Coordinates of C-alpha atoms in Angstrom, one line a residue:
X1 CA 11.8 17.9 -11.8
X2 CA 13.3 14.5 -12.2
X3 CA 12.6 13.4 -8.7
X4 CA 9.1 14.6 -8.8
X5 CA 8.6 12.6 -12.1
X6 CA 9.9 9.6 -10.2
X7 CA 7.7 10.1 -7.2
X8 CA 4.8 10.4 -9.4
X9 CA 5.9 7.1 -11.1
X10 CA 5.5 5.4 -7.6
X11 CA 2.2 7.0 -7.1
X12 CA 0.8 5.9 -10.7
X13 CA 2.0 2.3 -10.3
X14 CA 1.0 2.0 -6.8
X15 CA -2.3 3.6 -7.2
X16 CA -3.2 1.2 -9.9
X17 CA -2.4 -2.1 -8.4
X18 CA -5.7 -2.7 -6.8
X19 CA -7.7 -1.7 -9.7
X20 CA -5.5 -3.6 -12.2
X21 CA -5.4 -6.6 -10.2
X22 CA -9.1 -6.6 -10.2
X23 CA -9.3 -6.2 -13.9
X24 CA -6.8 -9.3 -14.3
X25 CA -9.1 -11.3 -12.5
X26 CA -8.8 -14.1 -9.7
X27 CA -9.2 -14.1 -5.9
X28 CA -6.9 -12.4 -3.3
X29 CA -4.8 -15.7 -3.4
X30 CA -4.0 -15.9 -6.9
X31 CA -3.5 -12.0 -7.2
X32 CA -1.0 -12.3 -4.0
X33 CA 1.0 -15.1 -5.5
X34 CA 1.1 -13.6 -9.0
X35 CA 2.0 -10.1 -7.5
X36 CA 5.1 -11.6 -5.7
X37 CA 6.3 -13.7 -8.6
X38 CA 6.4 -10.5 -10.5
X39 CA 8.3 -8.6 -7.8
X40 CA 10.9 -11.5 -7.5
X41 CA 11.4 -11.4 -11.2
X42 CA 12.1 -7.7 -11.0
X43 CA 14.2 -7.9 -7.8
X44 CA 16.5 -10.4 -9.6
X45 CA 16.9 -8.1 -12.5
X46 CA 17.8 -5.2 -10.2
X47 CA 20.1 -7.2 -8.2
X48 CA 22.2 -8.3 -11.3
X49 CA 22.2 -4.5 -12.6
X50 CA 23.0 -3.0 -9.1
X51 CA 25.0 -5.8 -7.3
X52 CA 24.5 -4.4 -3.8
X53 CA 26.3 -5.9 -0.8
X54 CA 24.0 -8.2 1.2
X55 CA 24.9 -8.9 5.0
X56 CA 23.3 -11.7 7.1
X57 CA 21.3 -8.9 8.8
X58 CA 20.2 -7.5 5.5
X59 CA 19.0 -11.1 4.2
X60 CA 17.1 -11.6 7.6
X61 CA 15.5 -8.2 8.1
X62 CA 14.5 -7.9 4.3
X63 CA 13.0 -11.6 4.3
X64 CA 10.9 -10.9 7.4
X65 CA 9.9 -7.5 6.0
X66 CA 8.9 -9.4 2.8
X67 CA 6.6 -11.8 5.0
X68 CA 4.8 -8.7 6.4
X69 CA 4.3 -7.3 3.0
X70 CA 2.7 -10.5 1.7
X71 CA 0.2 -10.3 4.9
X72 CA -0.6 -6.8 3.9
X73 CA -1.1 -7.3 0.3
X74 CA -3.2 -10.5 0.6
X75 CA -5.6 -9.0 3.1
X76 CA -5.8 -5.6 1.0
X77 CA -6.9 -7.6 -2.0
X78 CA -9.1 -9.5 0.1
X79 CA -10.9 -6.4 1.4
X80 CA -11.9 -5.6 -2.1
X81 CA -14.5 -8.5 -1.7
X82 CA -16.3 -6.7 0.9
X83 CA -15.7 -3.0 0.2
X84 CA -15.0 -2.7 -3.6
X85 CA -11.9 -1.0 -5.0
X86 CA -13.2 2.6 -4.5
X87 CA -13.5 2.2 -0.7
X88 CA -10.6 -0.1 -0.2
X89 CA -7.9 2.0 -1.9
X90 CA -8.5 5.2 0.3
X91 CA -9.4 3.4 3.5
X92 CA -6.1 1.3 3.1
X93 CA -4.0 4.3 2.4
X94 CA -5.4 6.4 5.3
X95 CA -4.9 3.4 7.9
X96 CA -1.4 2.9 6.7
X97 CA -0.6 6.5 7.0
X98 CA -1.8 6.7 10.7
X99 CA 0.1 3.3 11.4
X100 CA 3.4 4.5 10.0
X101 CA 2.9 7.9 11.5
X102 CA 2.3 6.3 15.1
X103 CA 5.6 4.7 14.9
X104 CA 7.3 7.7 13.2
X105 CA 6.0 9.7 16.4
X106 CA 6.6 7.3 19.4
X107 CA 9.6 5.2 18.0
X108 CA 11.4 7.2 15.8
X109 CA 10.8 10.7 17.4
X110 CA 10.1 12.5 14.0
X111 CA 7.9 15.3 15.5
X112 CA 10.6 17.3 17.4
X113 CA 8.8 20.7 17.4
X114 CA 5.5 22.1 18.6
X115 CA 4.7 23.1 15.0
X116 CA 5.3 19.5 13.8
X117 CA 3.1 18.4 16.4
X118 CA 0.5 20.7 15.4
X119 CA 0.8 20.0 11.6
X120 CA 0.8 16.2 12.3
X121 CA -2.5 16.2 14.4
X122 CA -4.2 18.2 11.7
X123 CA -3.0 15.8 9.3
X124 CA -4.3 12.7 11.0
X125 CA -7.6 14.5 11.6
X126 CA -7.9 15.1 7.8
X127 CA -6.9 11.3 7.2
X128 CA -9.5 9.9 9.7
X129 CA -12.1 12.2 8.1
X130 CA -11.3 11.1 4.6
X131 CA -11.5 7.3 5.7
X132 CA -14.8 7.9 7.3
X133 CA -16.3 9.6 4.3
X134 CA -15.1 6.9 2.0
X135 CA -16.6 4.3 4.2
X136 CA -20.1 5.6 4.6
X137 CA -23.0 4.0 2.9
X138 CA -25.7 6.2 1.9
X139 CA -28.3 3.1 1.9
X140 CA -29.3 1.7 5.3
X141 CA -28.5 -2.0 4.5
X142 CA -27.9 -4.6 7.2
X143 CA -25.8 -6.8 4.5
X144 CA -23.7 -3.6 3.6
X145 CA -23.0 -2.8 7.1
X146 CA -21.9 -6.5 7.9
X147 CA -19.6 -6.2 4.6
X148 CA -18.3 -2.8 5.8
X149 CA -17.3 -4.3 9.3
X150 CA -15.6 -7.3 7.8
X151 CA -13.7 -5.3 5.2
X152 CA -12.5 -3.0 7.8
X153 CA -11.1 -5.7 10.1
X154 CA -9.3 -7.4 7.0
X155 CA -7.8 -3.9 6.4
X156 CA -6.8 -3.7 9.9
X157 CA -5.0 -6.9 9.4
X158 CA -3.4 -5.6 6.1
X159 CA -2.4 -2.4 7.8
X160 CA -0.4 -4.3 10.2
X161 CA 1.3 -6.2 7.5
X162 CA 2.2 -3.2 5.5
X163 CA 3.2 -1.1 8.6
X164 CA 5.4 -3.8 9.8
X165 CA 6.9 -4.0 6.0
X166 CA 8.0 -0.6 6.3
X167 CA 8.9 0.0 10.0
X168 CA 11.3 -3.1 9.9
X169 CA 13.6 -1.5 7.2
X170 CA 13.6 2.0 9.1
X171 CA 14.5 0.2 12.3
X172 CA 17.4 -1.4 10.9
X173 CA 18.5 1.4 8.6
X174 CA 18.3 -1.1 5.7
X175 CA 19.3 0.6 2.3
X176 CA 16.6 0.3 -0.2
X177 CA 18.8 -1.2 -3.2
X178 CA 20.0 -4.1 -0.8
X179 CA 16.6 -4.7 0.6
X180 CA 14.9 -5.4 -2.8
X181 CA 15.9 -9.1 -3.4
X182 CA 15.6 -10.3 0.3
X183 CA 12.1 -8.5 0.5
X184 CA 10.9 -10.2 -2.7
X185 CA 12.0 -13.7 -1.5
X186 CA 10.2 -13.1 1.7
X187 CA 7.0 -11.8 -0.2
X188 CA 7.0 -14.9 -2.4
X189 CA 7.6 -17.2 0.8
X190 CA 4.8 -15.5 2.4
X191 CA 2.5 -15.5 -0.4
X192 CA 2.8 -19.4 -0.9
X193 CA 2.5 -20.1 2.9
X194 CA -0.9 -17.7 3.1
X195 CA -2.4 -19.3 0.0
X196 CA -1.2 -22.8 -0.5
X197 CA -4.3 -24.3 1.0
X198 CA -6.5 -22.5 -1.7
X199 CA -4.2 -23.7 -4.5
X200 CA -3.8 -20.5 -6.2
X201 CA -1.6 -21.9 -9.2
X202 CA -3.9 -20.9 -12.2
X203 CA -4.0 -18.5 -15.0
X204 CA -4.9 -15.5 -12.9
X205 CA -1.7 -15.8 -10.8
X206 CA 0.2 -15.7 -14.1
X207 CA -1.7 -12.8 -15.2
X208 CA -1.0 -10.9 -11.9
X209 CA 2.7 -11.1 -12.4
X210 CA 1.9 -7.7 -14.2
X211 CA 0.7 -6.6 -10.9
X212 CA 4.0 -7.4 -9.3
X213 CA 6.1 -5.7 -12.1
X214 CA 3.9 -2.5 -11.5
X215 CA 4.6 -2.5 -7.7
X216 CA 8.3 -3.0 -8.2
X217 CA 8.5 -0.3 -10.7
X218 CA 6.8 2.1 -8.1
X219 CA 9.2 0.9 -5.5
X220 CA 12.0 1.7 -7.5
X221 CA 10.7 5.1 -8.5
X222 CA 10.3 5.9 -4.9
X223 CA 13.9 4.7 -4.0
X224 CA 15.4 6.7 -6.9
X225 CA 13.3 9.8 -5.7
X226 CA 14.4 9.8 -2.3
X227 CA 17.9 11.4 -2.9
X228 CA 16.7 13.7 -5.3
X229 CA 13.5 15.3 -3.5
X230 CA 13.8 14.1 0.0
X231 CA 11.5 11.8 2.1
X232 CA 8.9 14.4 2.7
X233 CA 8.2 15.3 -0.6
X234 CA 8.5 11.9 -2.4
X235 CA 6.4 10.2 0.3
X236 CA 3.5 12.6 0.0
X237 CA 3.4 12.4 -3.9
X238 CA 3.5 8.7 -3.7
X239 CA 0.2 8.7 -1.7
X240 CA -1.7 10.7 -4.4
X241 CA -1.9 7.5 -6.4
X242 CA -5.0 6.1 -4.4
X243 CA -7.2 8.6 -6.9
X244 CA -6.5 6.2 -9.7
X245 CA -7.9 3.1 -7.8
X246 CA -10.7 5.1 -6.5
X247 CA -11.9 6.6 -9.8
X248 CA -11.2 3.3 -11.5
X249 CA -13.7 1.4 -9.0
X250 CA -16.2 4.2 -9.3
X251 CA -16.2 4.6 -13.1
X252 CA -14.6 1.5 -14.8
X253 CA -15.9 -1.4 -12.4
X254 CA -19.3 0.0 -11.9
X255 CA -19.0 0.5 -8.1
X256 CA -21.0 3.7 -8.2
X257 CA -24.1 3.9 -6.2
X258 CA -25.3 7.6 -6.4
X259 CA -24.0 10.9 -7.2
X260 CA -23.8 11.9 -3.6
X261 CA -21.8 8.6 -2.7
X262 CA -19.3 9.3 -5.6
X263 CA -18.6 12.9 -4.3
X264 CA -18.2 11.6 -0.7
X265 CA -15.5 9.0 -1.8
X266 CA -13.6 11.5 -4.0
X267 CA -13.8 14.2 -1.3
X268 CA -12.5 11.4 1.3
X269 CA -9.7 10.8 -1.2
X270 CA -8.6 14.6 -1.2
X271 CA -8.9 14.7 2.4
X272 CA -6.5 11.7 2.6
X273 CA -4.0 13.1 0.2
X274 CA -4.0 16.4 2.1
X275 CA -3.1 14.5 5.2
X276 CA -0.6 12.6 3.4
X277 CA 1.0 15.9 2.1
X278 CA 1.0 17.3 5.8
X279 CA 2.6 14.4 7.3
X280 CA 5.4 14.8 4.6
X281 CA 5.9 18.3 5.9
X282 CA 6.5 17.2 9.3
X283 CA 9.2 14.8 8.2
X284 CA 11.4 17.7 6.8

């Protein structure tokens, strides 16, 4: 029961990030910078408490992983400008699941049986269908179509960053506790490099430190859940948080257009969550 609650903590924390950062204000540059500052503060506190051994490999891999994360997070925030929170959250989650699954299958050989292949393919179909449903526009508007294309391209760049962030740690088998501080330093360094031209040092960056603390809380929750309930269950539960940002965008950020569109987005979320759960089953 404790493990499930910890995994749900990750889902709530991560699922709220895009919505909360939007409410706190600022553009993607100040949001990214503030988030990484909050993550670094949290990482320092965890490091002082846990005192993990940090080798040169852990420092290098963790730092590069953090750079990838900053690329992913900046562009996820940037996609909101074109798509809104309600579409960005489920589409981003779906693309990340597809990306990490690709590496899991072809690089880490996680689908070892015929049944896992069948389940995995079914999961990918659900995820793709969900992403398509959340991206559909009810009205035929050229400007909206252009925004959708731009937003999708930004999300592809975001996905590359997030997938690189996860895959690097898995590739080198870096312990999660040990990776937190090097990752956070890499995240802040990447955020500064990506945003320095826009001078994001403002009150919105300070506000979004809260976003960084939320992300770090979710990250820690998942790390603690892994040994208790396993990768499959904890990973799947952590994906359910997209519902929070999606509903937040639809009902609290006034992104609703019509009842039909609301139901399409919510159905898309459910399909992506179902796909994530099935992917978790393949990792048993």
